Short mmCIF file of C-alpha atoms in Angstrom, two decimals:
data_model
loop_
_atom_site.label_atom_id
_atom_site.label_comp_id
_atom_site.label_asym_id
_atom_site.label_seq_id
_atom_site.Cartn_x
_atom_site.Cartn_y
_atom_site.Cartn_z
CA MET M 4 0.00 0.00 0.00
CA SER M 5 2.87 2.40 0.76
CA ASN M 6 4.14 2.12 -2.82
CA LEU M 7 0.63 2.81 -4.12
CA ARG M 8 0.33 5.77 -1.74
CA ASP M 9 3.62 7.19 -3.01
CA ALA M 10 2.40 6.80 -6.59
CA GLY M 11 -0.88 8.48 -5.65
CA MET M 12 0.94 11.51 -4.29
CA THR M 13 2.45 12.18 -7.72
CA SER M 14 -0.21 10.71 -10.05
CA LYS M 15 -1.49 13.04 -12.78
CA ALA M 16 -4.85 11.27 -12.91
CA TRP M 17 -7.48 13.93 -12.20
CA PRO M 18 -9.03 12.14 -9.15
CA PHE M 19 -5.63 12.14 -7.44
CA GLU M 20 -5.05 15.81 -8.24
CA GLU M 21 -8.35 16.63 -6.51
CA ALA M 22 -7.63 14.23 -3.64
CA ARG M 23 -4.32 15.92 -2.86
CA LYS M 24 -6.08 19.31 -2.58
CA LEU M 25 -8.51 17.77 -0.13
CA LEU M 26 -5.74 16.23 1.93
CA LYS M 27 -4.10 19.65 2.40
CA ARG M 28 -7.44 21.14 3.42
CA VAL M 29 -8.27 18.49 6.01
CA GLU M 30 -4.77 18.35 7.47
CA ALA M 31 -4.87 22.14 7.91
CA SER M 32 -8.28 22.07 9.59
CA GLY M 33 -7.60 19.10 11.85
CA LYS M 34 -11.02 17.66 10.95
CA ASP M 35 -11.41 13.94 11.71
CA HIS M 36 -13.14 13.02 8.42
CA VAL M 37 -13.76 14.24 4.88
CA LEU M 38 -17.34 14.95 3.78
CA PHE M 39 -18.17 14.71 0.09
CA GLU M 40 -21.57 15.93 -1.08
CA THR M 41 -23.57 15.65 -4.27
CA GLY M 42 -26.87 17.45 -4.79
CA TYR M 43 -29.94 16.30 -6.68
CA GLY M 44 -32.95 18.36 -7.75
CA PRO M 45 -35.78 15.82 -8.08
CA SER M 46 -37.84 17.96 -10.47
CA GLY M 47 -37.55 15.18 -13.03
CA LEU M 48 -36.40 11.60 -13.29
CA PRO M 49 -32.69 11.13 -12.44
CA HIS M 50 -30.53 11.34 -15.55
CA ILE M 51 -27.05 10.34 -16.48
CA GLY M 52 -25.53 13.66 -15.38
CA THR M 53 -26.78 13.03 -11.84
CA PHE M 54 -25.14 9.62 -11.89
CA GLY M 55 -21.96 11.22 -13.24
CA GLU M 56 -21.65 13.49 -10.22
CA VAL M 57 -21.80 10.57 -7.80
CA SER M 58 -19.56 8.40 -9.96
CA ARG M 59 -16.86 11.01 -10.33
CA THR M 60 -17.08 12.10 -6.70
CA THR M 61 -16.62 8.45 -5.72
CA MET M 62 -13.51 8.31 -7.91
CA ILE M 63 -12.02 11.24 -5.99
CA ARG M 64 -13.07 9.67 -2.71
CA ARG M 65 -11.36 6.42 -3.72
CA ALA M 66 -8.18 8.30 -4.67
CA PHE M 67 -8.23 10.11 -1.32
CA GLU M 68 -8.45 6.78 0.50
CA VAL M 69 -5.28 5.65 -1.29
CA ILE M 70 -3.23 8.63 -0.09
CA SER M 71 -4.75 9.03 3.41
CA ASP M 72 -6.22 7.03 6.29
CA ILE M 73 -8.60 9.86 7.25
CA PRO M 74 -12.19 8.48 7.11
CA THR M 75 -14.54 9.70 4.37
CA ARG M 76 -18.31 10.06 3.94
CA LEU M 77 -20.43 10.77 0.85
CA ILE M 78 -23.83 12.44 1.19
CA CYS M 79 -26.39 12.57 -1.63
CA PHE M 80 -28.70 15.48 -0.79
CA SER M 81 -32.08 15.74 -2.52
CA ASP M 82 -33.70 19.20 -2.65
CA ASP M 83 -37.15 17.59 -2.57
CA LEU M 84 -38.84 20.41 -0.64
CA ASP M 85 -38.43 22.59 -3.74
CA GLY M 86 -41.65 23.72 -5.41
CA MET M 87 -42.64 22.26 -8.78
CA ARG M 88 -42.29 25.08 -11.28
CA LYS M 89 -42.57 23.05 -14.49
CA VAL M 90 -44.33 19.81 -15.30
CA PRO M 91 -41.87 17.29 -16.80
CA SER M 92 -42.81 16.10 -20.28
CA ASN M 93 -41.51 12.55 -19.77
CA VAL M 94 -44.05 11.37 -17.19
CA PRO M 95 -47.43 9.64 -17.70
CA ASN M 96 -50.37 12.03 -18.12
CA PRO M 97 -48.40 15.21 -17.39
CA GLU M 98 -51.59 17.28 -17.54
CA ARG M 99 -52.62 15.69 -14.21
CA LEU M 100 -49.82 17.58 -12.48
CA GLU M 101 -50.75 21.07 -13.69
CA GLN M 102 -52.95 21.74 -10.64
CA TYR M 103 -50.03 21.09 -8.27
CA MET M 104 -47.72 23.85 -9.45
CA GLN M 105 -45.59 25.39 -6.67
CA LEU M 106 -46.34 22.60 -4.24
CA PRO M 107 -43.22 20.96 -2.78
CA LEU M 108 -42.20 17.99 -4.91
CA THR M 109 -42.87 15.77 -1.91
CA SER M 110 -46.50 17.02 -1.91
CA VAL M 111 -47.10 16.46 -5.64
CA PRO M 112 -48.87 13.14 -6.39
CA ASP M 113 -46.71 10.51 -8.08
CA PRO M 114 -47.76 10.31 -11.77
CA PHE M 115 -46.48 6.73 -11.79
CA ASP M 116 -48.77 5.81 -8.86
CA GLU M 117 -45.97 3.96 -7.08
CA TYR M 118 -44.90 6.27 -4.22
CA GLU M 119 -46.50 8.76 -1.88
CA SER M 120 -45.32 11.71 -4.00
CA PHE M 121 -43.43 12.65 -7.15
CA GLY M 122 -40.45 13.67 -5.03
CA HIS M 123 -40.43 10.32 -3.25
CA HIS M 124 -40.63 8.55 -6.61
CA ASN M 125 -37.66 10.42 -8.04
CA ASN M 126 -35.65 9.92 -4.86
CA ALA M 127 -36.32 6.18 -5.08
CA MET M 128 -35.23 6.13 -8.73
CA LEU M 129 -32.00 7.93 -7.83
CA ARG M 130 -31.23 5.49 -5.02
CA ARG M 131 -32.02 2.50 -7.21
CA PHE M 132 -29.66 3.77 -9.89
CA LEU M 133 -26.89 4.48 -7.39
CA ASP M 134 -27.35 1.11 -5.68
CA THR M 135 -27.04 -0.62 -9.06
CA PHE M 136 -23.48 0.68 -9.22
CA GLY M 137 -22.63 -0.25 -5.65
CA PHE M 138 -21.93 3.31 -4.47
CA GLU M 139 -21.43 3.84 -0.75
CA TYR M 140 -23.44 6.91 0.21
CA GLU M 141 -25.80 8.40 2.77
CA PHE M 142 -29.06 9.77 1.37
CA ILE M 143 -30.52 12.95 2.88
CA SER M 144 -33.98 14.21 1.96
CA GLY M 145 -34.23 18.01 2.03
CA LYS M 146 -37.79 17.70 3.35
CA GLU M 147 -36.64 15.55 6.26
CA TYR M 148 -33.60 17.74 6.89
CA TYR M 149 -35.67 20.93 7.10
CA GLU M 150 -38.63 19.44 9.00
CA SER M 151 -36.51 17.54 11.55
CA GLY M 152 -34.85 20.73 12.72
CA ALA M 153 -31.40 19.69 11.49
CA PHE M 154 -31.28 22.89 9.39
CA ASP M 155 -32.70 25.17 12.12
CA GLU M 156 -29.39 26.56 13.35
CA VAL M 157 -28.35 27.73 9.89
CA LEU M 158 -31.86 29.06 9.12
CA LEU M 159 -31.84 31.16 12.30
CA ARG M 160 -28.39 32.44 11.37
CA ALA M 161 -29.73 33.27 7.88
CA ALA M 162 -32.48 35.33 9.53
CA GLU M 163 -29.85 37.08 11.65
CA LYS M 164 -27.60 37.70 8.61
CA TYR M 165 -30.52 38.31 6.24
CA ASP M 166 -29.29 41.67 4.94
CA ASP M 167 -25.77 40.36 4.33
CA VAL M 168 -26.99 37.32 2.40
CA MET M 169 -29.50 39.39 0.45
CA LYS M 170 -26.72 41.82 -0.51
CA VAL M 171 -24.76 38.92 -2.06
CA MET M 172 -27.82 37.69 -3.94
CA LEU M 173 -29.12 41.05 -5.17
CA LYS M 174 -25.83 41.79 -6.94
CA SER M 175 -26.44 38.74 -9.16
CA LEU M 176 -30.08 39.51 -10.07
CA ARG M 177 -31.74 41.60 -12.76
CA GLU M 178 -33.39 44.79 -11.50
CA GLU M 179 -36.97 43.54 -11.91
CA ARG M 180 -36.14 40.32 -10.04
CA ARG M 181 -34.61 42.21 -7.12
CA GLU M 182 -37.96 43.79 -6.25
CA THR M 183 -39.62 40.45 -5.47
CA TYR M 184 -36.66 38.35 -4.36
CA SER M 185 -36.11 36.87 -0.93
CA ILE M 186 -33.67 34.19 0.16
CA PHE M 187 -36.55 32.66 2.17
CA LEU M 188 -39.38 30.72 0.55
CA PRO M 189 -42.13 30.24 3.13
CA MET M 190 -44.62 27.39 2.93
CA HIS M 191 -48.14 28.81 2.71
CA PRO M 192 -49.85 27.77 5.96
CA GLU M 193 -53.15 27.11 4.16
CA SER M 194 -52.34 25.86 0.63
CA GLY M 195 -48.94 24.33 1.39
CA ARG M 196 -47.47 25.97 -1.71
CA VAL M 197 -43.91 27.30 -1.85
CA MET M 198 -44.26 31.09 -1.91
CA TYR M 199 -41.93 33.02 -4.21
CA VAL M 200 -42.71 36.41 -2.65
CA PRO M 201 -40.75 39.23 -0.97
CA MET M 202 -40.63 39.30 2.84
CA LYS M 203 -42.48 42.14 4.56
CA HIS M 204 -40.44 41.57 7.70
CA VAL M 205 -37.67 39.29 8.93
CA ASP M 206 -37.57 39.03 12.72
CA ALA M 207 -34.16 37.61 13.63
CA LYS M 208 -34.88 37.77 17.36
CA ASN M 209 -37.99 35.60 17.13
CA GLY M 210 -36.82 33.62 14.09
CA THR M 211 -39.88 34.44 11.96
CA VAL M 212 -40.70 35.93 8.57
CA THR M 213 -43.83 37.82 7.51
CA PHE M 214 -45.20 37.83 3.96
CA GLU M 215 -48.37 38.43 1.97
CA ASP M 216 -49.89 35.91 -0.43
CA GLU M 217 -51.43 36.80 -3.81
CA THR M 218 -54.73 37.78 -2.13
CA GLY M 219 -53.02 40.28 0.16
CA LYS M 220 -53.49 38.12 3.25
CA GLU M 221 -50.58 38.38 5.69
CA PHE M 222 -48.89 35.46 7.42
CA THR M 223 -46.06 35.16 9.94
CA VAL M 224 -44.27 31.80 10.14
CA PRO M 225 -41.12 30.53 11.89
CA VAL M 226 -38.07 29.95 9.71
CA THR M 227 -37.49 26.66 11.52
CA GLY M 228 -39.11 23.23 11.37
CA GLY M 229 -39.70 23.11 7.61
CA ASN M 230 -41.99 26.17 7.52
CA VAL M 231 -39.50 27.96 5.29
CA LYS M 232 -36.91 26.76 2.81
CA LEU M 233 -34.09 28.64 1.16
CA GLN M 234 -33.91 29.64 -2.49
CA TRP M 235 -31.65 27.23 -4.35
CA LYS M 236 -28.52 29.40 -4.48
CA PRO M 237 -28.58 30.30 -0.77
CA ASP M 238 -29.53 26.67 -0.08
CA PHE M 239 -26.25 25.55 -1.68
CA GLY M 240 -24.12 27.71 0.61
CA ALA M 241 -26.27 27.01 3.67
CA ARG M 242 -25.95 23.25 3.18
CA TRP M 243 -22.18 23.58 2.99
CA ALA M 244 -22.18 25.53 6.25
CA SER M 245 -24.67 23.26 8.02
CA LEU M 246 -23.09 19.96 7.03
CA ASP M 247 -19.46 21.19 7.01
CA VAL M 248 -18.98 19.92 3.45
CA ASP M 249 -15.39 19.53 2.23
CA PHE M 250 -16.01 18.77 -1.45
CA GLU M 251 -18.76 19.18 -4.03
CA MET M 252 -18.67 18.98 -7.81
CA TYR M 253 -21.24 20.35 -10.22
CA GLY M 254 -21.74 21.17 -13.87
CA LYS M 255 -20.26 24.12 -15.70
CA ASP M 256 -23.66 25.83 -15.66
CA HIS M 257 -23.20 26.28 -11.88
CA SER M 258 -19.62 27.54 -12.05
CA THR M 259 -20.53 31.23 -12.35
CA ASN M 260 -22.46 30.89 -9.09
CA THR M 261 -19.50 29.47 -7.17
CA PRO M 262 -18.52 32.86 -5.59
CA ILE M 263 -22.15 33.27 -4.46
CA TYR M 264 -22.32 29.81 -2.88
CA ASP M 265 -18.94 30.33 -1.23
CA ARG M 266 -19.73 33.76 0.22
CA ILE M 267 -23.10 32.67 1.63
CA CYS M 268 -21.44 29.65 3.23
CA GLU M 269 -18.92 31.96 4.92
CA ILE M 270 -21.56 34.48 6.05
CA LEU M 271 -23.46 31.60 7.68
CA GLY M 272 -20.37 30.51 9.59
CA GLY M 273 -19.00 27.77 7.34
CA LYS M 274 -15.82 27.18 5.40
CA LYS M 275 -16.29 27.00 1.63
CA PRO M 276 -15.54 23.51 0.27
CA GLU M 277 -13.23 22.43 -2.52
CA HIS M 278 -15.04 22.48 -5.86
CA PHE M 279 -14.77 20.70 -9.18
CA SER M 280 -16.68 21.99 -12.19
CA TYR M 281 -17.26 19.52 -15.01
CA GLU M 282 -18.37 20.15 -18.58
CA LEU M 283 -21.94 19.35 -19.51
CA PHE M 284 -23.36 16.26 -21.17
CA LEU M 285 -24.92 16.84 -24.57
CA ASP M 286 -27.34 14.84 -26.67
CA ASP M 287 -26.68 13.84 -30.28
CA GLN M 288 -27.81 17.30 -31.43
CA GLY M 289 -25.35 19.07 -29.12
CA HIS M 290 -28.06 20.20 -26.68
CA LYS M 291 -27.62 20.03 -22.93
CA ILE M 292 -29.14 16.90 -21.39
CA SER M 293 -32.10 17.86 -19.21
CA LYS M 294 -34.08 15.97 -16.55
CA THR M 295 -37.33 17.61 -17.58
CA SER M 296 -37.04 17.09 -21.34
CA GLY M 297 -35.59 13.58 -21.01
CA ASN M 298 -33.22 13.98 -23.98
CA GLY M 299 -29.94 12.08 -24.26
CA VAL M 300 -29.29 8.62 -22.85
CA SER M 301 -30.78 7.62 -19.51
CA ILE M 302 -29.02 5.32 -17.07
CA ASP M 303 -31.55 2.56 -17.73
CA GLU M 304 -31.11 2.95 -21.49
CA TRP M 305 -27.32 2.63 -21.25
CA LEU M 306 -27.69 -0.49 -19.09
CA THR M 307 -30.02 -1.98 -21.72
CA TYR M 308 -27.09 -2.11 -24.14
CA ALA M 309 -23.93 -2.31 -22.04
CA SER M 310 -22.47 -2.98 -18.62
CA THR M 311 -22.41 -0.63 -15.65
CA GLU M 312 -18.61 -0.57 -15.82
CA SER M 313 -18.63 0.79 -19.37
CA LEU M 314 -20.75 3.72 -18.21
CA SER M 315 -18.39 4.37 -15.30
CA TYR M 316 -15.49 4.29 -17.78
CA PHE M 317 -17.24 6.90 -19.93
CA MET M 318 -17.69 9.09 -16.85
CA TYR M 319 -13.99 8.93 -16.00
CA LEU M 320 -12.80 10.28 -19.34
CA LYS M 321 -11.90 14.00 -19.55
CA PRO M 322 -14.50 15.45 -17.17
CA LYS M 323 -13.47 18.97 -18.16
CA THR M 324 -14.49 18.29 -21.78
CA ALA M 325 -18.13 18.43 -22.97
CA LYS M 326 -19.36 14.99 -24.02
CA ARG M 327 -22.04 13.98 -26.47
CA MET M 328 -24.06 11.44 -24.55
CA HIS M 329 -25.93 9.40 -27.16
CA PHE M 330 -26.23 5.77 -28.13
CA ASP M 331 -23.38 5.80 -30.66
CA VAL M 332 -20.77 6.21 -27.89
CA ILE M 333 -21.69 2.93 -26.16
CA PRO M 334 -19.77 0.36 -28.29
CA LYS M 335 -16.57 2.41 -28.16
CA ALA M 336 -16.83 2.78 -24.38
CA VAL M 337 -17.30 -0.99 -23.95
CA ASP M 338 -14.26 -1.90 -26.05
CA GLU M 339 -11.99 0.75 -24.54
CA TYR M 340 -12.94 -0.34 -21.02
CA HIS M 341 -11.86 -3.92 -21.77
CA GLN M 342 -8.65 -2.73 -23.44
CA GLN M 343 -7.78 -0.96 -20.19
CA LEU M 344 -8.69 -4.06 -18.14
CA ARG M 345 -6.26 -6.15 -20.20
CA ALA M 346 -3.51 -3.56 -19.82
CA TYR M 347 -3.85 -3.19 -16.02
CA PRO M 348 -2.03 -6.33 -14.75
CA LYS M 349 1.13 -5.46 -16.72
CA GLN M 350 1.37 -1.88 -15.44
CA ASP M 351 3.50 -0.54 -12.58
CA ASP M 352 1.90 1.33 -9.68
CA ALA M 353 2.02 4.67 -11.46
CA GLY M 354 0.49 3.16 -14.58
CA LYS M 355 -2.24 1.44 -12.60
CA LEU M 356 -3.26 4.67 -10.87
CA ASN M 357 -3.47 6.39 -14.26
CA ASN M 358 -5.63 3.58 -15.65
CA PRO M 359 -9.37 4.39 -15.61
CA VAL M 360 -10.25 0.89 -14.37
CA PHE M 361 -8.52 1.59 -11.04
CA HIS M 362 -10.85 4.52 -10.50
CA ILE M 363 -13.84 2.32 -11.33
CA HIS M 364 -12.88 -0.73 -9.25
CA GLY M 365 -10.21 0.39 -6.79
CA GLU M 366 -7.52 -2.23 -6.25
CA ASN M 367 -9.94 -5.09 -7.00
CA VAL M 368 -9.74 -4.77 -10.78
CA PRO M 369 -11.35 -7.81 -12.46
CA GLU M 370 -9.93 -9.76 -15.36
CA SER M 371 -11.47 -9.18 -18.77
CA THR M 372 -12.92 -12.31 -20.38
CA MET M 373 -13.91 -10.48 -23.58
CA VAL M 374 -12.05 -12.52 -26.18
CA VAL M 375 -14.14 -10.83 -28.91
CA PRO M 376 -14.58 -7.01 -29.03
CA PHE M 377 -18.09 -5.62 -28.69
CA SER M 378 -17.81 -3.91 -32.08
CA MET M 379 -17.05 -7.30 -33.62
CA LEU M 380 -20.06 -8.85 -31.91
CA LEU M 381 -22.23 -6.14 -33.47
CA ASN M 382 -20.98 -7.00 -36.94
CA LEU M 383 -21.39 -10.69 -36.26
CA ALA M 384 -24.98 -10.06 -35.16
CA SER M 385 -25.49 -8.15 -38.40
CA VAL M 386 -24.23 -10.71 -40.90
CA SER M 387 -25.63 -13.71 -39.02
CA GLN M 388 -28.99 -11.97 -38.46
CA ALA M 389 -28.85 -13.19 -34.87
CA THR M 390 -32.00 -12.84 -32.80
CA ASP M 391 -30.39 -14.09 -29.59
CA LYS M 392 -26.93 -14.50 -28.12
CA ASP M 393 -26.91 -18.30 -28.61
CA LYS M 394 -26.36 -17.82 -32.32
CA LEU M 395 -23.38 -15.57 -31.62
CA TRP M 396 -21.92 -18.18 -29.28
CA SER M 397 -21.90 -20.75 -32.11
CA PHE M 398 -19.43 -18.49 -33.93
CA ILE M 399 -17.54 -17.41 -30.82
CA GLN M 400 -16.78 -21.00 -29.73
CA ARG M 401 -15.49 -21.92 -33.17
CA TYR M 402 -13.18 -18.89 -33.00
CA ALA M 403 -12.23 -19.42 -29.32
CA PRO M 404 -12.96 -23.06 -28.41
CA ASP M 405 -12.13 -22.56 -24.72
CA ALA M 406 -14.64 -19.72 -24.31
CA SER M 407 -18.01 -20.39 -22.68
CA PRO M 408 -20.90 -18.39 -21.19
CA GLU M 409 -19.88 -19.63 -17.73
CA GLY M 410 -16.15 -18.98 -18.10
CA ASN M 411 -16.55 -15.68 -19.96
CA PRO M 412 -19.45 -13.96 -18.19
CA ASP M 413 -18.73 -10.48 -19.48
CA LEU M 414 -18.53 -11.81 -23.06
CA ASP M 415 -21.81 -13.66 -22.52
CA ALA M 416 -23.48 -10.47 -21.28
CA ALA M 417 -21.94 -8.49 -24.15
CA ALA M 418 -23.32 -10.98 -26.69
CA GLY M 419 -26.82 -10.33 -25.37
CA PHE M 420 -26.24 -6.58 -25.36
CA ALA M 421 -24.88 -6.75 -28.92
CA VAL M 422 -27.99 -8.45 -30.31
CA ARG M 423 -30.20 -5.86 -28.61
CA TYR M 424 -28.07 -2.91 -29.74
CA TYR M 425 -27.86 -4.25 -33.28
CA LYS M 426 -31.63 -4.65 -33.56
CA ASP M 427 -32.38 -1.19 -32.16
CA PHE M 428 -29.64 0.95 -33.70
CA VAL M 429 -27.57 -0.81 -36.35
CA GLU M 430 -30.15 -2.69 -38.40
CA PRO M 431 -32.39 0.35 -39.03
CA GLN M 432 -29.38 2.33 -40.29
CA LYS M 433 -27.86 -0.30 -42.58
CA VAL M 434 -27.44 0.82 -46.20
CA PHE M 435 -25.71 -1.55 -48.61
CA ARG M 436 -24.31 -0.52 -51.98
CA LEU M 437 -22.94 -2.26 -55.06
CA PRO M 438 -19.16 -2.32 -55.57
CA THR M 439 -17.39 -0.18 -58.17
CA GLU M 440 -15.41 -1.95 -60.91
CA GLN M 441 -12.15 -1.55 -58.99
CA GLU M 442 -13.82 -2.86 -55.83
CA ARG M 443 -15.41 -5.75 -57.71
CA GLY M 444 -12.01 -6.92 -58.92
CA ALA M 445 -10.56 -6.68 -55.42
CA LEU M 446 -13.47 -8.55 -53.84
CA GLN M 447 -13.13 -11.35 -56.41
CA ALA M 448 -9.41 -11.48 -55.64
CA LEU M 449 -10.16 -11.71 -51.91
CA ILE M 450 -12.43 -14.69 -52.57
CA ALA M 451 -9.66 -16.36 -54.58
CA CYS M 452 -7.20 -15.80 -51.71
CA LEU M 453 -9.60 -17.23 -49.13
CA LYS M 454 -10.11 -20.32 -51.31
CA SER M 455 -6.44 -20.98 -52.02
CA GLU M 456 -3.33 -20.96 -49.85
CA GLU M 457 -1.15 -20.53 -52.93
CA VAL M 458 -3.10 -17.53 -54.23
CA ALA M 459 -3.10 -15.94 -50.77
CA LEU M 460 0.68 -16.26 -50.32
CA ALA M 461 1.31 -15.08 -53.89
CA THR M 462 -0.78 -11.96 -53.26
CA ILE M 463 1.09 -11.20 -50.04
CA ALA M 464 4.41 -11.71 -51.88
CA GLN M 465 3.24 -9.36 -54.64
CA LYS M 466 2.37 -6.70 -52.06
CA ASN M 467 5.82 -7.06 -50.43
CA GLU M 468 7.54 -6.74 -53.79
CA GLN M 469 5.42 -3.71 -54.67
CA GLU M 470 6.54 -2.06 -51.42
CA GLY M 471 10.16 -3.05 -51.94
CA LYS M 472 10.21 -5.19 -48.80
CA ASP M 473 12.11 -8.45 -48.48
CA MET M 474 9.95 -10.16 -45.88
CA PRO M 475 9.28 -13.83 -45.13
CA LEU M 476 5.78 -15.01 -45.93
CA PRO M 477 3.53 -15.64 -42.94
CA ASP M 478 2.60 -19.08 -41.69
CA VAL M 479 -0.71 -20.22 -43.11
CA ASP M 480 -3.40 -20.38 -40.44
CA TRP M 481 -6.99 -19.90 -41.55
CA HIS M 482 -8.10 -19.28 -37.96
CA ASN M 483 -5.49 -16.63 -37.20
CA ASP M 484 -6.54 -12.95 -37.21
CA GLU M 485 -3.12 -11.69 -38.29
CA PHE M 486 -2.77 -14.08 -41.21
CA LEU M 487 -6.24 -13.22 -42.49
CA GLN M 488 -5.63 -9.50 -41.99
CA SER M 489 -2.41 -9.76 -44.00
CA ILE M 490 -4.45 -11.21 -46.89
CA VAL M 491 -7.05 -8.45 -46.73
CA PHE M 492 -4.33 -5.80 -46.53
CA ALA M 493 -2.38 -7.31 -49.46
CA VAL M 494 -5.46 -7.46 -51.72
CA GLY M 495 -6.18 -3.78 -51.09
CA LYS M 496 -2.57 -2.79 -51.84
CA VAL M 497 -2.23 -4.91 -54.97
CA HIS M 498 -5.49 -3.53 -56.35
CA GLY M 499 -4.34 0.05 -56.06
CA PHE M 500 -6.42 1.45 -53.20
CA ASP M 501 -4.78 4.68 -52.09
CA PRO M 502 -5.43 5.51 -49.37
CA LEU M 503 -5.98 1.96 -48.19
CA ARG M 504 -8.84 3.24 -46.06
CA ALA M 505 -10.94 3.28 -49.24
CA TRP M 506 -10.59 -0.51 -49.48
CA PHE M 507 -11.83 -1.03 -45.94
CA SER M 508 -14.69 1.39 -46.59
CA CYS M 509 -15.65 -0.81 -49.52
CA LEU M 510 -15.71 -3.90 -47.29
CA TYR M 511 -17.86 -2.17 -44.68
CA GLU M 512 -20.29 -0.51 -47.09
CA VAL M 513 -20.70 -3.37 -49.56
CA LEU M 514 -20.67 -6.30 -47.11
CA LEU M 515 -21.89 -4.86 -43.79
CA GLY M 516 -24.03 -1.91 -44.87
CA ALA M 517 -22.11 0.40 -42.55
CA LYS M 518 -19.68 3.32 -42.76
CA GLN M 519 -17.35 1.79 -40.19
CA GLY M 520 -16.52 -1.71 -39.17
CA PRO M 521 -14.14 -4.15 -37.52
CA ARG M 522 -10.60 -5.19 -38.29
CA PHE M 523 -11.64 -7.34 -41.21
CA GLY M 524 -9.16 -10.17 -40.73
CA GLY M 525 -10.48 -10.66 -37.22
CA PHE M 526 -14.02 -10.59 -38.54
CA ILE M 527 -13.25 -13.38 -41.05
CA ALA M 528 -11.64 -15.46 -38.29
CA LEU M 529 -14.73 -15.06 -36.12
CA TYR M 530 -17.41 -15.42 -38.81
CA GLY M 531 -15.58 -18.21 -40.64
CA VAL M 532 -13.73 -18.37 -43.98
CA GLU M 533 -16.50 -20.21 -45.85
CA GLU M 534 -19.16 -17.90 -44.44
CA SER M 535 -17.08 -14.85 -45.36
CA ILE M 536 -16.69 -16.11 -48.95
CA ALA M 537 -20.48 -16.52 -49.16
CA LEU M 538 -20.95 -12.99 -47.79
CA ILE M 539 -18.58 -11.50 -50.37
CA GLU M 540 -20.33 -13.40 -53.16
CA ALA M 541 -23.67 -12.02 -51.97
CA GLY M 542 -22.19 -8.52 -52.03
CA LEU M 543 -20.91 -9.03 -55.58
CA SER M 544 -24.23 -10.38 -56.83
CA GLY M 545 -26.22 -7.53 -55.33
CA ASP M 546 -28.21 -9.79 -53.03
CA LEU M 547 -27.35 -7.66 -49.98
CA VAL M 548 -28.73 -4.50 -51.60
CA LYS M 549 -32.18 -6.00 -52.07
#
């Protein structure tokens, strides 16, 4: 562990860079633990950005635990006392919710008819998602936190420091907003609605606020016991002060508010935490992913087509760079994750701590049993027209006789994911074309090579001579990826494809109906030589275009 700790103190992996900042903070304060927090606004169903905050925070927490023995905690705080200001479009019968506008989310009926409120439903969905990934966290409901009195001390201090906190907020608001703004949002004693109204009076001595509703009726309520909540920006800083938070990350859209959150935290007697601002997730059109609109890929949707670990891998990559979060990124994430798994055992401590899989699994990094890439499984599903993973296994076991669903569980799961992904995304987009004359000649030559050892070796020799290379011919092995790839490569060279990429584009577009595809020698090894010959013949005859 000491060697790993030493490596962690110099690692350039972003979780370790953040962990070292935290270590300095905690050592200076003398605090006996580190508190990480993530916030969730349950105005809509949890989305992948919410998961990303917990995932990435956990990566920093894990890095901290490598370099320090100071205990850590992670709190997931749900602002479920917030009033519903917009009805989400991605819920059943959204029109049913219109009458509940401005009620706390925990007082809005659940449109799914599963929980006591919409807020409770969304909290349950968040916890289910987080539990799926095995996160260690403590869940705090804002409703329970306010109503239990746990927030009372900070709320009374906010009443005492009302003018100071308002001064911070008013600087950030447009003039027309300033006239009606208050950091306090009282709960209407009669309707239960969250009131977005100015305060007529704040009585710090008695800990009460006075306001008028839309009818002009005046009410005075205590700021304690859940009778009042804070506007979301003051709530951020007040939570930090109340809980003594050491670290919180949030999206770039919050970053301009960081000085506001920090100053309010300090006014209310707290110490501002360390922050980490990440770039936003975008959908395939480049629009920000939103809980209320439900665009982009949801957690459940990702897990329909790939493993939890592949999603965690995607979250690790370049958090300071905006990411398009759509279905096309899934296959690449799966294959890159397994590439990193295979690399991990051979790496030294520094290399391991820079490997994304360490930040996903900690020191208990599993072994990859993916003997066939996910992208290859997709192509295999395509040409074999597989409707279930059993058909893929008939090809896999011919290619890798020692592989089995029991011995290669991640490959078995990936085979099922591949069939599903192919049916939903690849098959509808397939567009085959006929070959050009140059391509037709090359495809016929490839068939001849696959039928004859002599023709194959002669073509490879011709390619070597053309390149001016004096190289020994490869050993003939019709099950070997490299041998088959050397044939494919030689045919493209001999038939004048320049750049050679045009030859591989031909193979993908004519034979697979796709713009991109696998390493074709590996595909032939997996699909089978005879089957590949039949596929090429179908492409030449035009049968695939029909």
